Amino acid sequence: MAKQSFLKGAFILLLANIIVKSMGFIYQILIVRMISPEGIGIFNMIFPLYITALVLTTAGIPLAVSKYVAEETALNKRESAERIFSSAVTLLFIFSTIITFFFILIAPTLIKTLYTDSRILPAFLFLLPALLFVSLSSTIKGFFQGLQDMRPTAVTQLIEQIIRISSGFLLIYLLRPYGLTWTAAGLSLAVFLSELAGLIYLVTLYKNKISRHIFQRPSLTIIKRLLSFSIPISITRITSSVISTIEASLIPHQLKKAGYNLSQATSFYGELSGVAFTILAIPSTLTFSLATTLVPAISEAQSRKQQQLLCQRTSDAIGITIIAGIPCGLILFFWGPIITKLLFNVTQAGEILRLLALGSLFLYLLQTSSGILQGLGYVKTNFLTTTIGGLIRISGIYFLGAHAIFGPSRIALSYVTAYFTVSLLNLFIIKRKAGISLQQGFFPRLLLAGIQLCTALTYLQKIVAHNLLLLILATFVLAFLFLITLFLTGDKYSYLIITHLCEKIKKGNV
């Protein structure tokens, strides 16, 4: 199997993620319009709890598989890498089966205890069976990521998104007459079907390569090794998921204390999670791709004791993240209300998005830096900084959110403060442990390109305010001009992006 370079692997995932995110973004726009922010709020309110169950199921093992397979392969120990994969599949099959049945049994009591809105129970129950499929497919993808082959991950994402969208529209059409409760449950069933399709594809396409490894007797030594790395990651993700679950419960609760009724509080959460965060997450197509490829790439460099390569990969990832994050953040800040109005036909989310855009760059750096820390093996450090960020968000929501006028804005600023704090902590630690050496003159070039972009955004604001096509066209053109400005001034990271893109276009493949 062909091994891909760090940037090539990231680029494959990036292209797949751009397609997947674009499809998902359009899907999100349409379902918000079809079932209202309140309906999407019901579905999104339960999702953090589902992610908590998923984290308990996978226990960070797919990431451990990626890391250790990369290390063993770098040392030419392919058989050892395959034994790691085999043990992980067995372990996760047992975990996922037990945890799925456990959550099905306690779901009614859990929902009644955590949430004020009982309409979310059917949506949660329809999501739970997907846990088994996600855990197994994540392990298979982790194996190929460890081999630095990102194609299985990329293709699986595309298949899952196609199934999720097509089945989602069909189920909304069939269930909408029965009310928002069952419409939200239909969205959950669409997720279940998409995860099943992704697993079937992975097993079918790669059965000749993996079937001989899956059914080997698991090694207790390997399981201990996997757990020693994955448990701190699992604790980090569980903490993050629990914090998100608390936020999903706490935000409507605090707004109700401020005088909102149940429908208004749920609608605001729907606009925050289903509109503002959806738009804010668009650049995560890049940071997710980088974080996924960074773990095996950094583990490989570290296992070979190649400090210069380690520093280079770390610095390139951070530089590329900054280049992607700045134009996205500026566009969302200047045009946030226009974007939410034209795309989703909602207004309050636009002002919330504008506030969140203040911390957008730090959110993207947080995601990339977390991947770097995991690749370096500093999973406990990542847990600590993640927990700090979660506590900042919850404290802000609890102490500042219960205000009739400024509650929503204060909730958004709590997220911004958390992003800023955690990203700087992560970067400080990476600087000490691996080194960060950005190109000389990088920040003056960014300042020049940023000033030009701000000027253009201000000038074009009224022109794009009432035309969706012009808005989309202007967004892509301005982002491209930002990149070209950096490229023409000799920026290394924009050069890496553009040359890799040109190479792919020339070859005509992904």
Short mmCIF file of C-alpha atoms in Angstrom, two decimals:
data_model
loop_
_atom_site.label_atom_id
_atom_site.label_comp_id
_atom_site.label_asym_id
_atom_site.label_seq_id
_atom_site.Cartn_x
_atom_site.Cartn_y
_atom_site.Cartn_z
CA MET A 1 0.00 0.00 0.00
CA ALA A 2 1.36 3.37 -1.02
CA LYS A 3 2.49 5.58 1.82
CA GLN A 4 1.70 9.27 1.43
CA SER A 5 3.67 12.27 2.63
CA PHE A 6 2.35 14.25 5.57
CA LEU A 7 1.11 17.14 3.38
CA LYS A 8 -0.20 14.83 0.66
CA GLY A 9 -2.22 12.87 3.21
CA ALA A 10 -3.53 16.09 4.72
CA PHE A 11 -4.43 17.36 1.27
CA ILE A 12 -6.38 14.22 0.38
CA LEU A 13 -8.39 14.54 3.58
CA LEU A 14 -8.78 18.27 2.98
CA LEU A 15 -10.32 17.77 -0.46
CA ALA A 16 -12.65 15.09 0.87
CA ASN A 17 -13.57 17.27 3.82
CA ILE A 18 -14.28 20.26 1.58
CA ILE A 19 -16.74 18.15 -0.40
CA VAL A 20 -18.24 16.57 2.73
CA LYS A 21 -18.50 19.87 4.60
CA SER A 22 -20.01 21.61 1.59
CA MET A 23 -22.64 18.90 1.28
CA GLY A 24 -23.26 18.98 5.02
CA PHE A 25 -23.47 22.76 5.04
CA ILE A 26 -26.14 22.80 2.33
CA TYR A 27 -27.94 19.99 4.16
CA GLN A 28 -27.87 22.00 7.40
CA ILE A 29 -29.24 25.09 5.64
CA LEU A 30 -32.14 23.14 4.19
CA ILE A 31 -33.11 21.25 7.33
CA VAL A 32 -33.03 24.43 9.44
CA ARG A 33 -35.44 25.94 6.93
CA MET A 34 -37.54 22.75 6.82
CA ILE A 35 -37.89 22.01 10.54
CA SER A 36 -37.00 25.43 12.09
CA PRO A 37 -34.23 26.29 14.59
CA GLU A 38 -36.34 24.69 17.32
CA GLY A 39 -36.35 21.35 15.52
CA ILE A 40 -32.61 21.40 14.89
CA GLY A 41 -32.17 22.49 18.51
CA ILE A 42 -33.87 19.28 19.70
CA PHE A 43 -31.49 17.17 17.60
CA ASN A 44 -28.34 19.13 18.45
CA MET A 45 -29.16 19.18 22.15
CA ILE A 46 -28.80 15.41 22.33
CA PHE A 47 -25.68 15.15 20.18
CA PRO A 48 -23.12 15.96 22.93
CA LEU A 49 -24.55 13.12 25.04
CA TYR A 50 -24.25 10.77 22.07
CA ILE A 51 -20.64 11.87 21.59
CA THR A 52 -20.02 11.10 25.27
CA ALA A 53 -21.33 7.58 24.73
CA LEU A 54 -19.20 7.28 21.58
CA VAL A 55 -16.06 8.37 23.42
CA LEU A 56 -16.74 5.78 26.12
CA THR A 57 -17.13 3.20 23.36
CA THR A 58 -14.00 3.96 21.35
CA ALA A 59 -11.90 4.91 24.41
CA GLY A 60 -9.37 6.71 22.19
CA ILE A 61 -8.25 3.39 20.72
CA PRO A 62 -8.49 4.34 16.99
CA LEU A 63 -6.03 7.18 17.60
CA ALA A 64 -3.75 4.80 19.51
CA VAL A 65 -3.92 2.39 16.55
CA SER A 66 -2.92 5.20 14.19
CA LYS A 67 0.02 6.21 16.38
CA TYR A 68 1.41 2.73 17.09
CA VAL A 69 0.88 1.41 13.56
CA ALA A 70 2.87 4.43 12.30
CA GLU A 71 5.66 3.74 14.80
CA GLU A 72 5.86 0.02 14.03
CA THR A 73 5.75 0.62 10.28
CA ALA A 74 8.53 3.22 10.56
CA LEU A 75 10.65 0.50 12.19
CA ASN A 76 9.67 -2.02 9.44
CA LYS A 77 7.58 -4.12 11.86
CA ARG A 78 4.50 -4.65 9.68
CA GLU A 79 3.43 -7.86 11.44
CA SER A 80 3.46 -6.10 14.80
CA ALA A 81 1.33 -3.30 13.33
CA GLU A 82 -1.22 -5.85 12.14
CA ARG A 83 -1.40 -7.49 15.58
CA ILE A 84 -2.10 -4.07 17.08
CA PHE A 85 -5.00 -3.65 14.67
CA SER A 86 -6.39 -7.11 15.42
CA SER A 87 -6.34 -6.58 19.18
CA ALA A 88 -7.99 -3.18 18.82
CA VAL A 89 -10.89 -4.54 16.74
CA THR A 90 -11.61 -7.26 19.30
CA LEU A 91 -11.42 -4.83 22.21
CA LEU A 92 -13.70 -2.26 20.59
CA PHE A 93 -16.29 -4.81 19.52
CA ILE A 94 -16.69 -5.84 23.16
CA PHE A 95 -16.68 -2.25 24.44
CA SER A 96 -19.20 -0.98 21.93
CA THR A 97 -21.67 -3.84 22.44
CA ILE A 98 -21.71 -3.44 26.22
CA ILE A 99 -21.94 0.36 26.23
CA THR A 100 -24.66 0.47 23.56
CA PHE A 101 -26.97 -1.79 25.56
CA PHE A 102 -26.13 0.06 28.78
CA PHE A 103 -27.14 3.44 27.36
CA ILE A 104 -30.32 2.03 25.81
CA LEU A 105 -31.38 0.78 29.27
CA ILE A 106 -30.67 4.02 31.14
CA ALA A 107 -31.71 6.45 28.37
CA PRO A 108 -35.18 7.41 29.74
CA THR A 109 -33.84 8.14 33.23
CA LEU A 110 -30.77 9.91 31.88
CA ILE A 111 -32.77 12.24 29.61
CA LYS A 112 -35.26 13.05 32.36
CA THR A 113 -32.42 13.90 34.75
CA LEU A 114 -30.25 15.99 32.42
CA TYR A 115 -32.71 17.86 30.22
CA THR A 116 -35.81 19.98 30.61
CA ASP A 117 -37.06 18.99 27.14
CA SER A 118 -38.30 15.38 27.00
CA ARG A 119 -38.76 15.53 23.21
CA ILE A 120 -35.12 14.55 22.70
CA LEU A 121 -35.49 10.94 23.95
CA PRO A 122 -36.50 9.30 20.62
CA ALA A 123 -33.65 11.10 18.82
CA PHE A 124 -31.17 9.73 21.37
CA LEU A 125 -32.47 6.15 21.14
CA PHE A 126 -32.19 6.14 17.34
CA LEU A 127 -28.57 7.30 17.56
CA LEU A 128 -27.33 4.69 20.03
CA PRO A 129 -27.10 1.64 17.70
CA ALA A 130 -24.63 3.60 15.54
CA LEU A 131 -22.04 3.30 18.33
CA LEU A 132 -21.00 -0.20 17.24
CA PHE A 133 -20.54 0.78 13.60
CA VAL A 134 -18.61 3.97 14.37
CA SER A 135 -16.18 2.23 16.73
CA LEU A 136 -15.31 -0.53 14.24
CA SER A 137 -14.99 1.78 11.22
CA SER A 138 -12.86 4.21 13.25
CA THR A 139 -10.43 1.41 14.05
CA ILE A 140 -10.12 0.40 10.40
CA LYS A 141 -9.53 4.03 9.42
CA GLY A 142 -6.99 4.36 12.24
CA PHE A 143 -5.05 1.40 10.83
CA PHE A 144 -4.76 2.95 7.37
CA GLN A 145 -4.01 6.39 8.83
CA GLY A 146 -1.13 4.76 10.68
CA LEU A 147 0.12 3.54 7.30
CA GLN A 148 -0.29 7.19 6.18
CA ASP A 149 -2.86 6.15 3.59
CA MET A 150 -5.72 8.64 3.96
CA ARG A 151 -7.80 7.43 1.02
CA PRO A 152 -10.03 5.01 2.99
CA THR A 153 -10.90 7.76 5.45
CA ALA A 154 -11.63 10.24 2.65
CA VAL A 155 -13.86 7.92 0.62
CA THR A 156 -15.73 6.70 3.71
CA GLN A 157 -16.54 10.28 4.70
CA LEU A 158 -18.03 10.91 1.27
CA ILE A 159 -20.17 7.76 1.38
CA GLU A 160 -21.41 8.49 4.89
CA GLN A 161 -22.37 12.04 3.99
CA ILE A 162 -24.25 11.00 0.85
CA ILE A 163 -26.27 8.41 2.79
CA ARG A 164 -26.89 10.79 5.69
CA ILE A 165 -28.20 13.55 3.45
CA SER A 166 -30.35 11.41 1.16
CA SER A 167 -31.91 9.41 4.00
CA GLY A 168 -32.25 12.56 6.11
CA PHE A 169 -34.37 14.34 3.51
CA LEU A 170 -36.50 11.24 2.98
CA LEU A 171 -37.10 10.75 6.71
CA ILE A 172 -37.90 14.45 7.27
CA TYR A 173 -40.47 14.21 4.47
CA LEU A 174 -42.02 11.07 5.97
CA LEU A 175 -41.95 12.12 9.64
CA ARG A 176 -42.64 15.87 9.52
CA PRO A 177 -46.43 15.35 9.81
CA TYR A 178 -45.83 13.69 13.21
CA GLY A 179 -44.18 16.76 14.76
CA LEU A 180 -40.70 17.99 15.70
CA THR A 181 -40.04 15.11 18.11
CA TRP A 182 -40.15 12.45 15.41
CA THR A 183 -38.59 14.67 12.77
CA ALA A 184 -35.53 15.06 15.01
CA ALA A 185 -35.57 11.28 15.54
CA GLY A 186 -35.48 10.91 11.76
CA LEU A 187 -32.26 12.93 11.64
CA SER A 188 -30.78 10.50 14.16
CA LEU A 189 -31.86 7.52 12.08
CA ALA A 190 -30.13 9.11 9.07
CA VAL A 191 -26.88 9.25 11.08
CA PHE A 192 -27.31 5.56 11.99
CA LEU A 193 -27.78 4.57 8.34
CA SER A 194 -24.77 6.61 7.22
CA GLU A 195 -22.45 4.99 9.76
CA LEU A 196 -23.68 1.54 8.75
CA ALA A 197 -22.97 2.33 5.09
CA GLY A 198 -19.47 3.57 5.92
CA LEU A 199 -18.61 0.39 7.80
CA ILE A 200 -19.97 -1.84 5.03
CA TYR A 201 -17.81 0.00 2.50
CA LEU A 202 -14.62 -0.31 4.58
CA VAL A 203 -15.13 -4.00 5.30
CA THR A 204 -16.11 -4.84 1.71
CA LEU A 205 -13.37 -2.89 -0.04
CA TYR A 206 -10.55 -3.81 2.30
CA LYS A 207 -11.61 -7.28 3.46
CA ASN A 208 -8.76 -8.95 1.56
CA LYS A 209 -6.25 -6.76 3.37
CA ILE A 210 -7.70 -6.86 6.86
CA SER A 211 -9.77 -10.03 7.26
CA ARG A 212 -6.74 -12.17 7.99
CA HIS A 213 -5.79 -9.86 10.87
CA ILE A 214 -9.18 -9.26 12.48
CA PHE A 215 -9.77 -12.70 13.92
CA GLN A 216 -6.38 -13.34 15.47
CA ARG A 217 -6.25 -13.92 19.23
CA PRO A 218 -5.79 -10.51 20.90
CA SER A 219 -2.54 -9.93 22.74
CA LEU A 220 -2.81 -8.84 26.37
CA THR A 221 0.49 -6.95 26.05
CA ILE A 222 -0.78 -5.03 23.03
CA ILE A 223 -4.09 -4.27 24.74
CA LYS A 224 -2.22 -2.82 27.72
CA ARG A 225 -0.10 -0.74 25.34
CA LEU A 226 -3.18 0.54 23.53
CA LEU A 227 -4.95 1.41 26.77
CA SER A 228 -1.91 3.17 28.23
CA PHE A 229 -2.09 5.67 25.38
CA SER A 230 -5.84 5.71 24.75
CA ILE A 231 -7.14 6.07 28.31
CA PRO A 232 -5.76 9.62 28.78
CA ILE A 233 -7.18 10.52 25.34
CA SER A 234 -10.48 8.94 26.29
CA ILE A 235 -10.59 10.87 29.55
CA THR A 236 -9.88 14.08 27.59
CA ARG A 237 -12.67 13.38 25.11
CA ILE A 238 -15.10 12.24 27.79
CA THR A 239 -14.41 15.43 29.71
CA SER A 240 -14.95 17.49 26.57
CA SER A 241 -18.16 15.61 25.72
CA VAL A 242 -19.52 15.85 29.26
CA ILE A 243 -18.79 19.58 29.22
CA SER A 244 -20.65 19.90 25.89
CA THR A 245 -23.56 17.94 27.36
CA ILE A 246 -23.65 20.26 30.36
CA GLU A 247 -23.60 23.25 28.01
CA ALA A 248 -26.48 21.82 25.97
CA SER A 249 -28.51 21.51 29.17
CA LEU A 250 -27.28 24.68 30.86
CA ILE A 251 -27.76 27.18 28.02
CA PRO A 252 -31.57 26.70 27.71
CA HIS A 253 -31.82 26.52 31.51
CA GLN A 254 -30.06 29.85 32.03
CA LEU A 255 -32.06 31.52 29.27
CA LYS A 256 -35.29 30.29 30.86
CA LYS A 257 -34.15 31.89 34.11
CA ALA A 258 -33.74 35.13 32.17
CA GLY A 259 -37.37 34.97 30.99
CA TYR A 260 -37.21 32.90 27.79
CA ASN A 261 -39.87 30.20 27.36
CA LEU A 262 -38.96 26.60 26.41
CA SER A 263 -39.50 27.17 22.69
CA GLN A 264 -37.41 30.37 22.65
CA ALA A 265 -34.57 28.80 24.64
CA THR A 266 -34.52 25.72 22.39
CA SER A 267 -34.63 27.93 19.29
CA PHE A 268 -31.66 29.96 20.51
CA TYR A 269 -29.68 26.78 21.15
CA GLY A 270 -30.64 25.63 17.65
CA GLU A 271 -29.37 28.90 16.15
CA LEU A 272 -26.16 28.71 18.19
CA SER A 273 -25.35 25.05 17.51
CA GLY A 274 -27.10 24.52 14.17
CA VAL A 275 -26.28 27.83 12.49
CA ALA A 276 -23.45 29.80 14.15
CA PHE A 277 -21.26 26.80 15.04
CA THR A 278 -21.98 25.17 11.68
CA ILE A 279 -20.61 28.20 9.83
CA LEU A 280 -17.75 28.66 12.29
CA ALA A 281 -16.69 25.05 11.73
CA ILE A 282 -16.21 25.40 7.96
CA PRO A 283 -12.40 25.94 8.21
CA SER A 284 -12.27 22.85 10.41
CA THR A 285 -12.09 20.92 7.14
CA LEU A 286 -8.44 21.95 7.14
CA THR A 287 -7.69 21.65 10.85
CA PHE A 288 -9.37 18.23 11.05
CA SER A 289 -7.29 17.03 8.09
CA LEU A 290 -4.10 18.36 9.67
CA ALA A 291 -4.89 16.92 13.10
CA THR A 292 -5.66 13.49 11.62
CA THR A 293 -2.42 13.31 9.62
CA LEU A 294 -0.28 14.96 12.30
CA VAL A 295 -0.60 12.12 14.81
CA PRO A 296 1.08 9.42 12.65
CA ALA A 297 3.42 11.92 10.93
CA ILE A 298 4.74 13.36 14.19
CA SER A 299 4.88 9.92 15.81
CA GLU A 300 7.00 8.70 12.88
CA ALA A 301 9.43 11.63 13.15
CA GLN A 302 9.63 11.22 16.91
CA SER A 303 10.26 7.46 16.76
CA ARG A 304 13.13 8.08 14.32
CA LYS A 305 14.45 10.93 16.52
CA GLN A 306 14.31 13.38 13.60
CA GLN A 307 13.97 16.61 15.59
CA GLN A 308 14.35 18.90 12.58
CA LEU A 309 11.60 17.10 10.67
CA LEU A 310 9.43 17.17 13.79
CA CYS A 311 9.82 20.94 14.13
CA GLN A 312 9.20 21.45 10.41
CA ARG A 313 5.96 19.46 10.37
CA THR A 314 4.73 21.21 13.50
CA SER A 315 5.56 24.67 12.13
CA ASP A 316 4.05 23.97 8.70
CA ALA A 317 0.79 22.80 10.27
CA ILE A 318 0.54 25.90 12.47
CA GLY A 319 1.44 28.25 9.60
CA ILE A 320 -1.15 26.72 7.27
CA THR A 321 -3.79 26.87 10.03
CA ILE A 322 -3.15 30.59 10.57
CA ILE A 323 -3.38 31.29 6.83
CA ALA A 324 -6.74 29.51 6.65
CA GLY A 325 -8.06 30.92 9.91
CA ILE A 326 -7.48 34.64 9.43
CA PRO A 327 -9.51 35.21 6.23
CA CYS A 328 -12.31 32.96 7.50
CA GLY A 329 -12.46 34.83 10.80
CA LEU A 330 -12.50 38.24 9.09
CA ILE A 331 -15.20 37.21 6.62
CA LEU A 332 -17.40 35.85 9.42
CA PHE A 333 -16.88 38.97 11.54
CA PHE A 334 -17.76 41.46 8.79
CA TRP A 335 -20.41 39.44 6.98
CA GLY A 336 -21.76 37.12 9.72
CA PRO A 337 -25.29 38.61 9.87
CA ILE A 338 -25.50 38.67 6.07
CA ILE A 339 -24.42 35.02 5.81
CA THR A 340 -26.94 33.72 8.37
CA LYS A 341 -29.78 35.77 6.88
CA LEU A 342 -29.21 34.75 3.27
CA LEU A 343 -28.38 31.10 3.97
CA PHE A 344 -30.52 30.15 6.96
CA ASN A 345 -33.11 32.97 7.04
CA VAL A 346 -32.36 33.67 10.73
CA THR A 347 -31.11 36.93 12.22
CA GLN A 348 -30.06 36.46 15.86
CA ALA A 349 -27.45 33.85 14.91
CA GLY A 350 -25.65 36.47 12.79
CA GLU A 351 -24.68 38.62 15.75
CA ILE A 352 -23.69 35.52 17.73
CA LEU A 353 -21.55 34.38 14.79
CA ARG A 354 -19.87 37.80 14.65
CA LEU A 355 -18.84 37.46 18.30
CA LEU A 356 -17.67 33.87 17.84
CA ALA A 357 -15.57 35.01 14.87
CA LEU A 358 -13.40 36.98 17.31
CA GLY A 359 -12.09 33.66 18.58
CA SER A 360 -12.23 31.70 15.34
CA LEU A 361 -8.48 31.71 14.65
CA PHE A 362 -7.81 30.42 18.16
CA LEU A 363 -10.41 27.67 17.70
CA TYR A 364 -8.63 26.45 14.56
CA LEU A 365 -5.22 26.66 16.25
CA LEU A 366 -6.65 24.75 19.20
CA GLN A 367 -7.72 21.89 16.92
CA THR A 368 -4.37 21.70 15.12
CA SER A 369 -2.32 22.03 18.32
CA SER A 370 -4.33 19.24 19.96
CA GLY A 371 -3.34 16.93 17.10
CA ILE A 372 0.31 17.92 17.57
CA LEU A 373 0.21 17.23 21.32
CA GLN A 374 -1.37 13.82 20.73
CA GLY A 375 1.25 12.97 18.12
CA LEU A 376 3.98 13.93 20.61
CA GLY A 377 2.35 11.68 23.20
CA TYR A 378 1.39 14.52 25.57
CA VAL A 379 -2.17 13.31 25.99
CA LYS A 380 -2.33 14.21 29.69
CA THR A 381 -1.29 17.77 28.87
CA ASN A 382 -3.99 17.92 26.21
CA PHE A 383 -6.50 16.71 28.80
CA LEU A 384 -5.49 19.46 31.21
CA THR A 385 -5.81 22.29 28.68
CA THR A 386 -9.11 20.89 27.35
CA THR A 387 -10.51 20.78 30.87
CA ILE A 388 -9.42 24.37 31.52
CA GLY A 389 -11.25 25.49 28.38
CA GLY A 390 -14.39 23.60 29.35
CA LEU A 391 -14.45 25.12 32.82
CA ILE A 392 -14.10 28.61 31.32
CA ARG A 393 -17.09 27.98 29.01
CA ILE A 394 -19.33 26.52 31.71
CA SER A 395 -18.45 29.27 34.19
CA GLY A 396 -19.24 31.95 31.61
CA ILE A 397 -22.57 30.35 30.68
CA TYR A 398 -23.60 29.86 34.31
CA PHE A 399 -22.59 33.23 35.73
CA LEU A 400 -23.22 35.43 32.69
CA GLY A 401 -25.86 33.65 30.58
CA ALA A 402 -28.97 34.34 32.68
CA HIS A 403 -29.55 37.83 31.31
CA ALA A 404 -32.62 38.76 29.29
CA ILE A 405 -30.77 41.12 26.90
CA PHE A 406 -27.07 40.25 26.97
CA GLY A 407 -27.27 36.55 27.89
CA PRO A 408 -26.76 35.21 24.32
CA SER A 409 -23.81 37.54 23.68
CA ARG A 410 -22.16 36.64 26.96
CA ILE A 411 -22.55 32.94 26.19
CA ALA A 412 -20.77 33.47 22.85
CA LEU A 413 -17.94 35.42 24.49
CA SER A 414 -17.45 32.58 26.98
CA TYR A 415 -16.55 30.33 24.04
CA VAL A 416 -14.20 32.96 22.61
CA THR A 417 -12.35 33.27 25.93
CA ALA A 418 -11.96 29.49 26.16
CA TYR A 419 -10.61 29.18 22.59
CA PHE A 420 -8.07 31.95 23.20
CA THR A 421 -6.82 30.52 26.49
CA VAL A 422 -6.50 26.88 25.43
CA SER A 423 -4.84 27.56 22.07
CA LEU A 424 -2.17 29.77 23.64
CA LEU A 425 -1.50 27.17 26.35
CA ASN A 426 -1.14 24.43 23.72
CA LEU A 427 1.18 26.50 21.53
CA PHE A 428 3.35 27.44 24.51
CA ILE A 429 3.78 23.76 25.40
CA ILE A 430 4.51 22.77 21.79
CA LYS A 431 7.10 25.54 21.52
CA ARG A 432 8.93 24.10 24.53
CA LYS A 433 8.64 20.41 23.62
CA ALA A 434 9.01 20.29 19.83
CA GLY A 435 9.86 23.81 18.73
CA ILE A 436 7.98 26.19 16.45
CA SER A 437 9.94 27.99 13.75
CA LEU A 438 7.67 30.05 11.52
CA GLN A 439 9.10 31.69 8.41
CA GLN A 440 10.74 35.07 8.96
CA GLY A 441 8.43 37.91 7.94
CA PHE A 442 5.33 35.72 8.25
CA PHE A 443 3.32 38.09 10.46
CA PRO A 444 4.04 41.33 8.52
CA ARG A 445 2.82 39.55 5.37
CA LEU A 446 -0.32 38.47 7.23
CA LEU A 447 -0.91 42.05 8.39
CA LEU A 448 -0.64 43.37 4.83
CA ALA A 449 -3.00 40.74 3.42
CA GLY A 450 -5.39 41.20 6.36
CA ILE A 451 -5.66 44.98 5.89
CA GLN A 452 -6.43 44.48 2.20
CA LEU A 453 -9.10 41.91 3.04
CA CYS A 454 -10.74 44.14 5.69
CA THR A 455 -10.90 47.01 3.20
CA ALA A 456 -12.52 44.81 0.56
CA LEU A 457 -15.02 43.32 3.03
CA THR A 458 -16.11 46.78 4.17
CA TYR A 459 -16.46 48.08 0.62
CA LEU A 460 -18.42 45.05 -0.66
CA GLN A 461 -20.71 44.64 2.35
CA LYS A 462 -23.70 46.49 0.88
CA ILE A 463 -23.19 44.93 -2.55
CA VAL A 464 -23.47 41.32 -1.31
CA ALA A 465 -26.06 41.97 1.41
CA HIS A 466 -29.08 40.90 -0.66
CA ASN A 467 -27.66 38.44 -3.19
CA LEU A 468 -26.64 34.93 -2.15
CA LEU A 469 -24.78 34.18 -5.38
CA LEU A 470 -22.72 37.37 -5.08
CA LEU A 471 -22.01 36.57 -1.42
CA ILE A 472 -20.66 33.10 -2.23
CA LEU A 473 -18.66 34.34 -5.23
CA ALA A 474 -17.16 37.26 -3.29
CA THR A 475 -16.23 35.00 -0.37
CA PHE A 476 -14.25 32.60 -2.57
CA VAL A 477 -12.62 35.39 -4.58
CA LEU A 478 -11.52 37.33 -1.49
CA ALA A 479 -10.16 34.20 0.22
CA PHE A 480 -8.23 33.33 -2.96
CA LEU A 481 -6.84 36.88 -3.25
CA PHE A 482 -5.73 36.72 0.38
CA LEU A 483 -3.81 33.53 -0.41
CA ILE A 484 -2.34 34.99 -3.62
CA THR A 485 -1.21 38.14 -1.80
CA LEU A 486 0.76 36.01 0.65
CA PHE A 487 2.13 33.85 -2.17
CA LEU A 488 3.37 36.87 -4.14
CA THR A 489 5.14 38.27 -1.08
CA GLY A 490 7.14 35.05 -0.69
CA ASP A 491 5.13 33.28 1.99
CA LYS A 492 6.24 29.66 2.44
CA TYR A 493 2.94 28.23 3.68
CA SER A 494 0.76 29.67 0.92
CA TYR A 495 3.38 28.30 -1.51
CA LEU A 496 2.94 24.81 -0.02
CA ILE A 497 -0.83 25.04 -0.40
CA ILE A 498 -0.82 26.38 -3.96
CA THR A 499 1.90 24.08 -5.33
CA HIS A 500 0.25 21.03 -3.82
CA LEU A 501 -3.10 22.09 -5.27
CA CYS A 502 -1.56 22.62 -8.71
CA GLU A 503 0.13 19.23 -8.53
CA LYS A 504 -3.18 17.53 -7.78
CA ILE A 505 -5.02 19.39 -10.54
CA LYS A 506 -2.27 18.49 -13.02
CA LYS A 507 -2.47 14.81 -12.09
CA GLY A 508 -6.26 14.97 -12.18
CA ASN A 509 -6.73 12.86 -9.08
CA VAL A 510 -7.18 13.10 -5.36
#
